[in-house]
Tab-separated table of C-alpha atoms in Angstrom:
chain	number	residue	atom	x	y	z
R	497	MET	CA	14.124	-16.702	-20.894
R	498	HIS	CA	11.698	-19.359	-21.938
R	499	LYS	CA	8.634	-19.763	-19.292
R	500	GLU	CA	10.160	-23.418	-18.524
R	501	ASN	CA	13.368	-21.944	-17.312
R	502	PHE	CA	11.413	-18.945	-15.443
R	503	GLY	CA	10.380	-20.532	-12.115
R	504	ILE	CA	9.829	-20.016	-8.660
R	505	LYS	CA	13.405	-20.808	-7.619
R	506	ASP	CA	14.981	-17.535	-9.646
R	507	GLY	CA	12.153	-15.690	-7.678
R	508	ARG	CA	13.219	-17.264	-4.303
R	509	LYS	CA	16.993	-16.436	-5.044
R	510	VAL	CA	16.186	-12.685	-5.856
R	511	LEU	CA	13.902	-12.403	-2.537
R	512	LEU	CA	16.814	-14.118	-0.285
R	513	GLU	CA	19.357	-11.635	-1.878
R	514	TYR	CA	17.079	-8.680	-1.512
R	515	LEU	CA	16.703	-9.210	1.945
R	516	THR	CA	20.311	-8.977	2.614
R	517	SER	CA	20.550	-5.219	1.064
R	518	PRO	CA	19.875	-2.253	3.595
R	519	LEU	CA	16.815	-1.272	2.360
R	520	TRP	CA	15.828	1.586	5.129
R	521	ASN	CA	17.156	4.208	2.952
R	522	LYS	CA	15.121	6.911	0.854
R	523	ARG	CA	15.670	5.078	-2.431
R	524	ASP	CA	14.600	1.732	-1.442
R	525	ALA	CA	12.288	1.568	1.448
R	526	TYR	CA	9.150	2.326	-0.397
R	527	ASP	CA	9.636	-0.412	-3.046
R	528	ALA	CA	10.479	-2.700	-0.246
R	529	GLY	CA	7.632	-2.125	1.966
R	530	HIS	CA	5.329	-3.087	-1.196
R	531	ARG	CA	7.323	-5.837	-2.300
R	532	LEU	CA	8.018	-7.744	0.960
R	533	MET	CA	4.614	-7.792	2.383
R	534	ILE	CA	3.398	-10.795	0.672
R	535	PRO	CA	6.693	-12.904	1.009
R	536	LEU	CA	6.432	-12.246	4.941
R	537	HIS	CA	2.907	-13.380	5.170
R	538	TRP	CA	3.655	-16.485	3.235
R	539	ALA	CA	6.819	-17.117	4.990
R	540	VAL	CA	4.919	-16.975	8.486
R	541	TYR	CA	1.897	-18.977	6.953
R	542	ASN	CA	4.187	-21.761	5.572
R	543	GLU	CA	6.514	-21.757	8.451
R	544	ASP	CA	9.298	-21.423	6.137
R	545	GLU	CA	12.175	-21.086	8.244
R	546	GLU	CA	14.567	-20.166	5.778
R	547	LEU	CA	12.642	-16.838	4.870
R	548	ILE	CA	11.720	-16.285	8.531
R	549	THR	CA	15.457	-16.297	9.479
R	550	ALA	CA	16.241	-13.818	6.496
R	551	PHE	CA	13.331	-11.424	7.602
R	552	ARG	CA	14.692	-11.674	11.309
R	553	ASN	CA	18.246	-10.565	10.360
R	554	HIS	CA	16.862	-8.165	7.983
R	555	PHE	CA	15.078	-6.207	11.018
R	556	ASN	CA	17.986	-6.649	13.179
R	557	GLU	CA	20.486	-4.823	10.959
R	558	MET	CA	17.528	-2.306	10.348
R	559	LEU	CA	17.276	-1.813	14.128
R	560	GLU	CA	21.179	-1.522	14.500
R	561	ALA	CA	21.086	1.294	11.633
R	562	TYR	CA	18.279	3.490	13.644
R	563	ASN	CA	20.143	3.115	16.956
R	564	ASP	CA	23.329	4.580	14.917
R	565	GLU	CA	20.928	7.163	13.683
R	566	ASN	CA	21.587	6.252	10.116
R	567	VAL	CA	17.865	6.100	8.846
R	568	LYS	CA	16.430	9.334	7.474
R	569	LEU	CA	13.273	8.720	5.574
R	570	GLY	CA	10.432	10.828	4.506
R	571	THR	CA	6.933	10.128	6.074
R	572	ILE	CA	5.189	7.832	3.765
R	573	LYS	CA	8.386	5.740	2.834
R	574	GLU	CA	9.185	5.240	6.548
R	575	LEU	CA	5.497	4.272	7.698
R	576	GLN	CA	5.289	1.857	4.706
R	577	TYR	CA	8.431	0.294	5.378
R	578	LEU	CA	7.835	0.184	9.404
R	579	SER	CA	4.340	-1.673	8.533
R	580	LEU	CA	6.462	-4.319	7.401
R	581	SER	CA	8.133	-4.865	10.641
R	582	SER	CA	4.937	-4.225	12.573
R	583	ARG	CA	3.354	-7.133	10.474
R	584	TYR	CA	6.348	-9.288	11.622
R	585	LEU	CA	5.566	-8.487	15.191
R	586	ALA	CA	1.763	-9.071	14.834
R	587	LEU	CA	2.174	-12.276	12.806
R	588	GLY	CA	4.265	-13.521	15.622
R	589	ALA	CA	7.335	-14.380	13.838
R	590	PRO	CA	9.181	-15.744	15.711
R	591	LYS	CA	7.589	-15.902	18.836
R	592	ALA	CA	10.671	-17.036	20.688
R	593	GLN	CA	12.880	-14.255	20.216
R	594	ASP	CA	11.213	-12.150	23.063
R	595	ASP	CA	14.142	-9.528	23.401
R	596	PHE	CA	14.412	-8.743	19.686
R	597	ARG	CA	10.647	-8.412	19.480
R	598	ARG	CA	10.667	-6.220	22.452
R	599	ARG	CA	13.476	-3.987	20.955
R	600	LEU	CA	11.680	-3.962	17.452
R	601	GLY	CA	8.165	-3.117	19.191
R	602	ASN	CA	10.100	-0.270	21.046
R	603	LEU	CA	11.157	1.182	17.893
R	604	ILE	CA	8.089	1.101	15.764
R	605	PHE	CA	6.219	2.229	18.776
R	606	LYS	CA	8.583	5.252	19.002
R	607	ARG	CA	8.155	6.138	15.594
R	608	PHE	CA	4.673	5.780	15.412
R	609	SER	CA	4.463	8.090	18.642
R	610	HIS	CA	6.343	10.747	16.792
R	611	TYR	CA	3.896	11.092	13.868
R	612	TRP	CA	0.740	10.350	15.729
R	613	SER	CA	1.483	13.332	18.408
R	614	GLN	CA	4.627	14.619	18.976
R	615	SER	CA	5.680	16.098	15.472
R	616	GLU	CA	3.726	18.667	13.540
R	617	ALA	CA	1.511	17.182	10.864
R	618	TRP	CA	1.200	19.307	7.661
R	619	GLN	CA	-1.801	20.157	6.005
R	620	TRP	CA	-2.785	21.815	2.726
R	621	ASP	CA	-3.343	25.654	2.563
R	622	ARG	CA	-2.812	26.397	6.340
R	623	ALA	CA	-0.356	25.933	9.247
R	624	ASN	CA	0.935	22.849	10.411
R	625	PHE	CA	-0.817	20.823	13.461
R	626	PRO	CA	1.472	20.911	16.281
R	627	GLY	CA	-0.301	17.790	17.948
R	628	GLY	CA	0.526	15.735	15.021
R	629	VAL	CA	-1.528	13.448	12.874
R	630	ARG	CA	-4.168	13.159	15.694
R	631	GLU	CA	-4.864	16.707	15.717
R	632	ARG	CA	-5.105	17.093	11.941
R	633	LEU	CA	-7.496	13.812	12.134
R	634	LYS	CA	-9.891	15.666	14.583
R	635	TRP	CA	-9.767	18.685	12.425
R	636	LYS	CA	-10.548	16.559	9.031
R	637	LEU	CA	-13.549	14.537	10.824
R	638	SER	CA	-15.154	17.781	12.073
R	639	VAL	CA	-14.519	20.448	9.192
R	640	ARG	CA	-17.089	20.606	6.610
R	641	ASP	CA	-16.381	23.807	4.481
R	642	VAL	CA	-12.860	23.286	2.857
R	643	LYS	CA	-11.334	25.297	0.044
R	644	ARG	CA	-10.687	22.249	-1.962
R	645	SER	CA	-12.445	18.856	-2.268
R	646	TYR	CA	-9.493	17.027	-1.046
R	647	TYR	CA	-8.197	19.282	1.553
R	648	ASN	CA	-9.976	17.120	4.853
R	649	ILE	CA	-9.578	13.627	3.113
R	650	VAL	CA	-8.407	10.820	5.180
R	651	PHE	CA	-5.281	9.615	3.207
R	652	ASP	CA	-2.115	6.951	3.438
R	653	GLN	CA	-0.130	8.441	5.955
R	654	GLU	CA	-2.780	8.368	8.686
R	655	LEU	CA	-4.230	4.938	7.633
R	656	TYR	CA	-0.622	3.494	8.009
R	657	LEU	CA	-0.409	4.707	11.405
R	658	MET	CA	-3.624	3.001	12.624
R	659	GLY	CA	-2.466	-0.288	10.823
R	660	ILE	CA	0.830	0.182	12.813
R	661	ALA	CA	-1.092	0.860	16.046
R	662	ALA	CA	-3.350	-2.203	15.076
R	663	ASP	CA	-0.242	-4.436	14.853
R	664	LEU	CA	1.397	-3.289	17.945
R	665	THR	CA	-1.509	-4.143	20.117
R	666	ALA	CA	-2.450	-7.546	18.378
R	667	SER	CA	1.103	-8.583	18.576
R	668	GLY	CA	0.856	-8.270	22.495
R	669	TRP	CA	3.846	-5.729	22.603
R	670	ALA	CA	1.411	-2.937	23.749
R	671	ASP	CA	0.380	-4.639	26.981
R	672	GLN	CA	3.866	-4.226	28.111
R	673	ASN	CA	3.398	-0.549	27.686
R	674	ASP	CA	1.296	2.452	28.330
R	675	CYS	CA	-0.117	2.296	24.917
R	676	LYS	CA	-3.215	4.497	24.920
R	677	GLU	CA	-2.451	6.109	21.720
R	678	CYS	CA	-2.559	2.843	20.017
R	679	ARG	CA	-6.046	2.363	21.183
R	680	GLU	CA	-6.764	6.102	20.096
R	681	ALA	CA	-5.567	5.412	16.747
R	682	ILE	CA	-7.755	2.175	16.125
R	683	ASP	CA	-10.822	4.364	17.759
R	684	PHE	CA	-10.078	6.714	14.946
R	685	PHE	CA	-10.216	4.300	12.302
R	686	LEU	CA	-13.636	3.083	13.265
R	687	GLU	CA	-14.787	6.485	13.398
R	688	ILE	CA	-13.500	7.202	9.740
R	689	MET	CA	-15.420	4.145	8.394
R	690	GLY	CA	-18.433	4.888	10.229
R	691	LYS	CA	-18.232	8.935	8.572
R	692	ARG	CA	-16.508	8.293	5.130
R	693	LEU	CA	-17.648	4.763	3.935
R	694	ASP	CA	-21.416	4.633	2.525
R	695	LYS	CA	-23.029	1.698	3.787
R	696	SER	CA	-26.128	2.543	2.153
R	697	ARG	CA	-24.776	1.261	-1.096
R	698	LYS	CA	-23.217	-1.863	-2.413
R	699	GLY	CA	-19.565	-2.667	-2.391
R	700	TRP	CA	-16.898	-0.070	-1.610
R	701	VAL	CA	-17.948	3.470	-1.929
R	702	PHE	CA	-15.567	5.223	0.153
R	703	GLN	CA	-14.727	9.094	0.182
R	704	GLU	CA	-16.519	9.437	-3.005
R	705	GLY	CA	-15.935	13.028	-4.888
R	706	PHE	CA	-13.110	13.619	-2.115
R	707	TRP	CA	-10.275	13.577	-4.627
R	708	HIS	CA	-11.769	15.378	-7.731
R	709	GLU	CA	-10.258	18.554	-7.383
R	710	HIS	CA	-6.765	17.010	-6.946
R	711	HIS	CA	-4.340	17.618	-9.867
R	712	SER	CA	-3.456	13.653	-9.728
R	713	PHE	CA	-7.212	13.273	-10.644
R	714	ALA	CA	-7.715	16.172	-13.150
R	715	TYR	CA	-7.564	14.133	-16.341
R	716	ALA	CA	-9.984	11.321	-14.969
R	717	GLY	CA	-12.111	11.803	-17.872
R	718	TYR	CA	-10.022	11.177	-20.518
R	719	LEU	CA	-10.164	7.639	-22.119
R	720	VAL	CA	-7.301	8.695	-24.672
R	721	LYS	CA	-4.445	10.504	-24.175
R	722	PRO	CA	-4.616	14.438	-23.531
R	723	ASP	CA	-3.935	16.515	-26.582
R	724	GLY	CA	-0.438	17.944	-25.730
R	725	GLU	CA	0.967	19.766	-22.329
R	726	ASP	CA	-1.762	22.401	-22.303
R	727	ALA	CA	-4.780	20.039	-22.196
R	728	LYS	CA	-7.647	21.209	-20.285
R	729	PRO	CA	-8.373	18.947	-17.238
R	730	PHE	CA	-11.709	16.741	-17.400
R	731	ARG	CA	-12.677	16.091	-14.201
R	732	ILE	CA	-15.220	13.467	-12.570
R	733	LYS	CA	-17.320	14.555	-9.649
R	734	ASN	CA	-18.229	11.421	-8.475
R	735	ILE	CA	-14.683	9.884	-8.690
R	736	GLN	CA	-13.060	7.784	-5.970
R	737	GLN	CA	-9.624	6.978	-5.072
R	738	ASP	CA	-7.292	5.523	-7.751
R	739	SER	CA	-6.999	1.831	-7.586
R	740	SER	CA	-3.053	1.804	-7.374
R	741	HIS	CA	-3.151	3.504	-3.854
R	742	ALA	CA	-6.119	1.699	-3.066
R	743	HIS	CA	-4.428	-1.616	-3.114
R	744	ARG	CA	-3.148	-0.673	0.619
R	745	TRP	CA	-6.448	-1.360	1.883
R	746	PRO	CA	-6.244	-5.085	2.090
R	747	LEU	CA	-3.141	-4.645	4.401
R	748	TRP	CA	-5.081	-1.735	6.498
R	749	LEU	CA	-8.201	-4.106	7.155
R	750	THR	CA	-6.039	-7.169	7.585
R	751	GLN	CA	-4.054	-5.062	10.729
R	752	LEU	CA	-7.342	-3.939	12.170
R	753	GLU	CA	-8.677	-7.414	11.888
R	754	GLY	CA	-6.623	-8.524	14.957
R	755	VAL	CA	-8.285	-6.028	17.118
R	756	ASP	CA	-11.627	-5.513	15.583
R	757	ASP	CA	-14.354	-6.802	13.430
R	758	VAL	CA	-13.802	-5.491	10.205
R	759	GLU	CA	-15.215	-8.334	8.178
R	760	ASP	CA	-18.225	-6.613	6.425
R	761	TYR	CA	-15.641	-3.880	5.297
R	762	LYS	CA	-13.447	-6.758	3.712
R	763	LYS	CA	-16.402	-8.305	1.993
R	764	ARG	CA	-17.455	-4.639	0.517
R	765	LEU	CA	-13.857	-4.192	-0.685
R	766	LYS	CA	-13.643	-7.874	-2.292
R	767	TRP	CA	-16.920	-6.952	-3.915
R	768	GLN	CA	-15.518	-3.918	-5.239
R	769	LEU	CA	-12.461	-5.237	-6.618
R	770	LEU	CA	-14.047	-8.161	-8.614
R	771	ASN	CA	-17.454	-6.634	-9.714
R	772	VAL	CA	-16.318	-2.877	-10.525
R	773	VAL	CA	-12.429	-2.526	-10.554
R	774	THR	CA	-11.474	-5.776	-12.603
R	775	ALA	CA	-12.248	-5.555	-16.224
R	776	VAL	CA	-13.195	-9.365	-16.582
R	777	GLN	CA	-13.333	-9.587	-20.322
R	778	SER	CA	-10.185	-7.208	-20.907
R	779	SER	CA	-8.291	-9.916	-18.464
R	780	GLN	CA	-8.999	-12.717	-20.666
R	781	ASN	CA	-8.010	-11.071	-23.767
R	782	ILE	CA	-5.051	-9.543	-22.506
R	783	GLY	CA	-3.953	-12.668	-20.405
R	784	VAL	CA	-3.151	-11.272	-17.018
R	785	PRO	CA	-5.443	-9.408	-14.601
R	786	VAL	CA	-6.197	-5.687	-15.554
R	787	LEU	CA	-7.817	-3.325	-13.496
R	788	ARG	CA	-9.466	0.042	-13.978
R	789	ASN	CA	-7.523	3.439	-12.903
R	790	TYR	CA	-10.358	4.036	-10.211
R	791	MET	CA	-12.379	2.154	-7.671
R	792	SER	CA	-15.464	4.188	-8.813
R	793	GLY	CA	-14.884	1.738	-12.137
R	794	HIS	CA	-13.832	5.156	-14.250
R	795	ASN	CA	-10.881	4.239	-16.412
R	796	GLY	CA	-9.406	7.722	-17.633
R	797	PHE	CA	-5.791	9.070	-17.045
R	798	TYR	CA	-4.341	9.348	-13.838
R	799	ARG	CA	-1.439	11.806	-12.500
R	800	TRP	CA	-1.047	13.323	-16.375
R	801	ASN	CA	2.506	15.311	-16.334
R	802	TYR	CA	3.336	14.206	-12.776
R	803	GLN	CA	6.747	15.061	-11.257
R	804	THR	CA	8.415	11.514	-11.648
R	805	HIS	CA	7.173	11.035	-15.440
R	806	GLU	CA	8.381	12.244	-18.565
R	807	LYS	CA	6.513	15.238	-19.899
R	808	GLU	CA	2.981	14.787	-21.644
R	809	SER	CA	2.544	11.429	-19.873
R	810	GLY	CA	0.346	9.841	-17.499
R	811	TYR	CA	-1.283	6.405	-16.514
R	812	GLY	CA	-3.778	5.465	-19.188
R	813	PRO	CA	-6.605	3.039	-18.929
R	814	TYR	CA	-5.708	-0.206	-17.246
R	815	GLN	CA	-2.079	1.443	-16.553
R	816	LEU	CA	-2.466	1.057	-12.848
R	817	SER	CA	-2.818	-2.540	-13.182
R	818	GLY	CA	0.611	-3.035	-12.116
R	819	THR	CA	0.271	-2.505	-8.095
R	820	PHE	CA	-2.140	-5.783	-8.598
R	821	GLY	CA	1.144	-7.710	-9.193
R	822	LEU	CA	2.503	-6.525	-5.497
R	823	GLY	CA	0.087	-9.311	-4.052
R	824	TRP	CA	-2.007	-7.508	-1.626
R	825	TRP	CA	-5.510	-7.994	-2.830
R	826	SER	CA	-4.608	-11.571	-1.796
R	827	LEU	CA	-5.182	-10.757	1.810
R	828	LEU	CA	-8.810	-10.415	1.025
R	829	GLY	CA	-8.938	-13.980	0.360
R	830	GLY	CA	-11.079	-16.584	-1.803
R	831	LYS	CA	-10.819	-18.485	-4.923
R	832	ARG	CA	-11.575	-15.887	-7.453
R	833	ILE	CA	-8.711	-13.778	-6.105
R	834	SER	CA	-6.505	-16.814	-5.939
R	835	GLY	CA	-7.156	-17.828	-9.443
R	836	LEU	CA	-6.432	-14.046	-10.544
R	837	TYR	CA	-2.922	-14.396	-9.322
R	838	GLN	CA	-2.334	-17.752	-10.344
R	839	THR	CA	-3.093	-16.721	-13.746
R	840	LEU	CA	-0.724	-13.974	-13.567
R	841	ALA	CA	2.152	-16.265	-12.222
R	842	GLU	CA	2.046	-18.428	-15.030
R	843	SER	CA	1.866	-15.416	-17.427
R	844	TYR	CA	5.729	-14.944	-16.853
R	845	PRO	CA	7.605	-13.680	-18.429
R	846	LEU	CA	5.007	-11.035	-19.572
R	847	ASN	CA	4.979	-10.006	-23.100
R	848	LYS	CA	5.270	-6.399	-24.460
R	849	ALA	CA	1.684	-5.568	-24.102
R	850	GLN	CA	1.198	-7.313	-20.748
R	851	LEU	CA	4.606	-5.284	-19.249
R	852	SER	CA	2.786	-1.627	-20.988
R	853	LEU	CA	0.335	-2.173	-18.341
R	854	TYR	CA	2.278	-3.422	-15.349
R	855	GLU	CA	5.776	-1.660	-15.423
R	856	GLY	CA	4.471	1.869	-14.716
R	857	LEU	CA	5.818	4.938	-15.856
R	858	SER	CA	8.266	6.152	-12.882
R	859	THR	CA	11.956	7.333	-13.881
R	860	ARG	CA	13.087	7.564	-10.291
R	861	ASP	CA	16.338	5.343	-9.349
R	862	ARG	CA	15.693	2.105	-7.969
R	863	HIS	CA	17.346	-1.014	-6.390
R	864	GLU	CA	18.667	-3.057	-9.347
R	865	LEU	CA	16.695	-6.216	-8.323
R	866	VAL	CA	13.515	-4.063	-8.301
R	867	ALA	CA	14.023	-2.547	-11.648
R	868	ARG	CA	14.257	-5.888	-13.284
R	869	ASP	CA	11.360	-7.397	-10.950
R	870	HIS	CA	9.331	-8.479	-13.894
R	871	HIS	CA	12.356	-10.266	-15.652
R	872	ASN	CA	14.403	-11.933	-12.746
R	873	GLY	CA	11.580	-13.962	-10.923
R	874	PHE	CA	10.901	-11.710	-8.045
R	875	LYS	CA	7.251	-10.501	-9.239
R	876	LYS	CA	6.558	-14.224	-10.525
R	877	ILE	CA	7.347	-15.599	-7.048
R	878	ILE	CA	5.214	-12.669	-5.410
R	879	ALA	CA	2.239	-13.768	-7.845
R	880	LYS	CA	2.530	-17.294	-6.932
R	881	MET	CA	2.621	-16.463	-3.066
R	882	ALA	CA	-0.411	-14.166	-3.419
R	883	SER	CA	-2.193	-16.815	-4.910
R	884	GLU	CA	-1.639	-19.321	-2.244
R	885	ILE	CA	-2.432	-16.946	0.362
R	886	ALA	CA	-5.597	-15.797	-0.998
R	887	ASP	CA	-6.511	-19.669	-1.267
R	888	LYS	CA	-6.203	-20.165	2.324
R	889	GLU	CA	-7.618	-16.630	3.421
C-alpha cells in the first residue's frame, strides 16, 4: 500500500470495527486495553461523538457480559482492560448518562475490591496473602531481607489497582459510595513513590536493581544474541524496569493526577524518556523513534527464551520500541513527544527494518485487526492521535 493511500481514514474504520468486537475475553482483553487507551482520550479531548458513542456501546455490552457471568479473565488482563473503562468514567464521557455511569462504576469498584482486599494475592516463594493486594503491599513495603531481588518489587497488578482507585475517586463516582479502599490505594501509591523513587538523582530512578535476578532480565548484559539456548546469564546489578512495561507509567501518573499532585513525577519520567531511553541518533537513522530496552539506559536482551517466543529468541537492542507505538507516552505531553509520534505516523507503512523493531516476538493468537495493526492503519491512527494529545498536554 502506498503512503498516500495509507491514511487516517483507514485506521478510523478499523478502530470503529474493533470496538464492535467482544474484547472482554482471554485472547483480546490485554491487547484491547493497550490499543484503545489513546483513542479514548483523543475522542473525549476532541468531543468526537461517533467515537465516544462507540466506546459507550462497547462498555454497555461489556456490562451485560459481566452481568451474565460470561467474563473470565486473568488478573493482569482484567485490570488492564478495566483501566480503560475507569478512564472512560474519569474523563467524563459522557456525563449525561448517569445510570450507565453508575452501573459501570459499580462493576469497576466490585472488581477493584475483589483484588484489593477480598481474594488471595499470590507471592513468590511463600503462601498467598489472604487479605488481597492490600496485605501484600504492606509486606512488600516493610520487608527488607528477601531471597531474590524481585520478591518485594511493586509491579503492574498493584499499580493498575491504584490507578483504577484514582479514576473512581476523580470521576465523582466514589462520592456516592463508601470508598475508603480507594483512598487507601491512593495513599499506598504515594508511599511507594516516597520509598522506591530515588529523588536524589535526576530523572526517573525507580526500584533500581530490584529486577536484576528475575529470569526476564537475566541476559540484559548481552548486546548481541546469546550463543545458543544454554548461554550463561549476564545480569546487570543496577538494571531498571524494561522500557516496554514502563510505558504504562504515563497512564498511572495521569490517573493519579486526578486526585494528587504528581507533576514532579511526570517531569522526571519525561526527562528519562527523552534523555536516557530514547536513542536520538538511532531514531534519526532508522526513521522511527527507537527506545533502549531498559529505563536505566541499558540496551541488552530482554526475555531471552521466554515462554511465548520461539526457542533461542528474545528482544535484542531497540526491539522493545514497539510499545512506543501504543501511544501512552503522549500522556506526558510536550512538543518533543508530539514530534516523535508525528514522525512515527508519517513513517507508515513501515519498512522491513522498522517492523523488525516494532512488531514484537509473541506467537500467541490475536484478534485479526490487531494481528495486522501495522498494516491496516490502526497503529498509524494511534500515532497520529498520540501526537495531537502530547501537543495539547
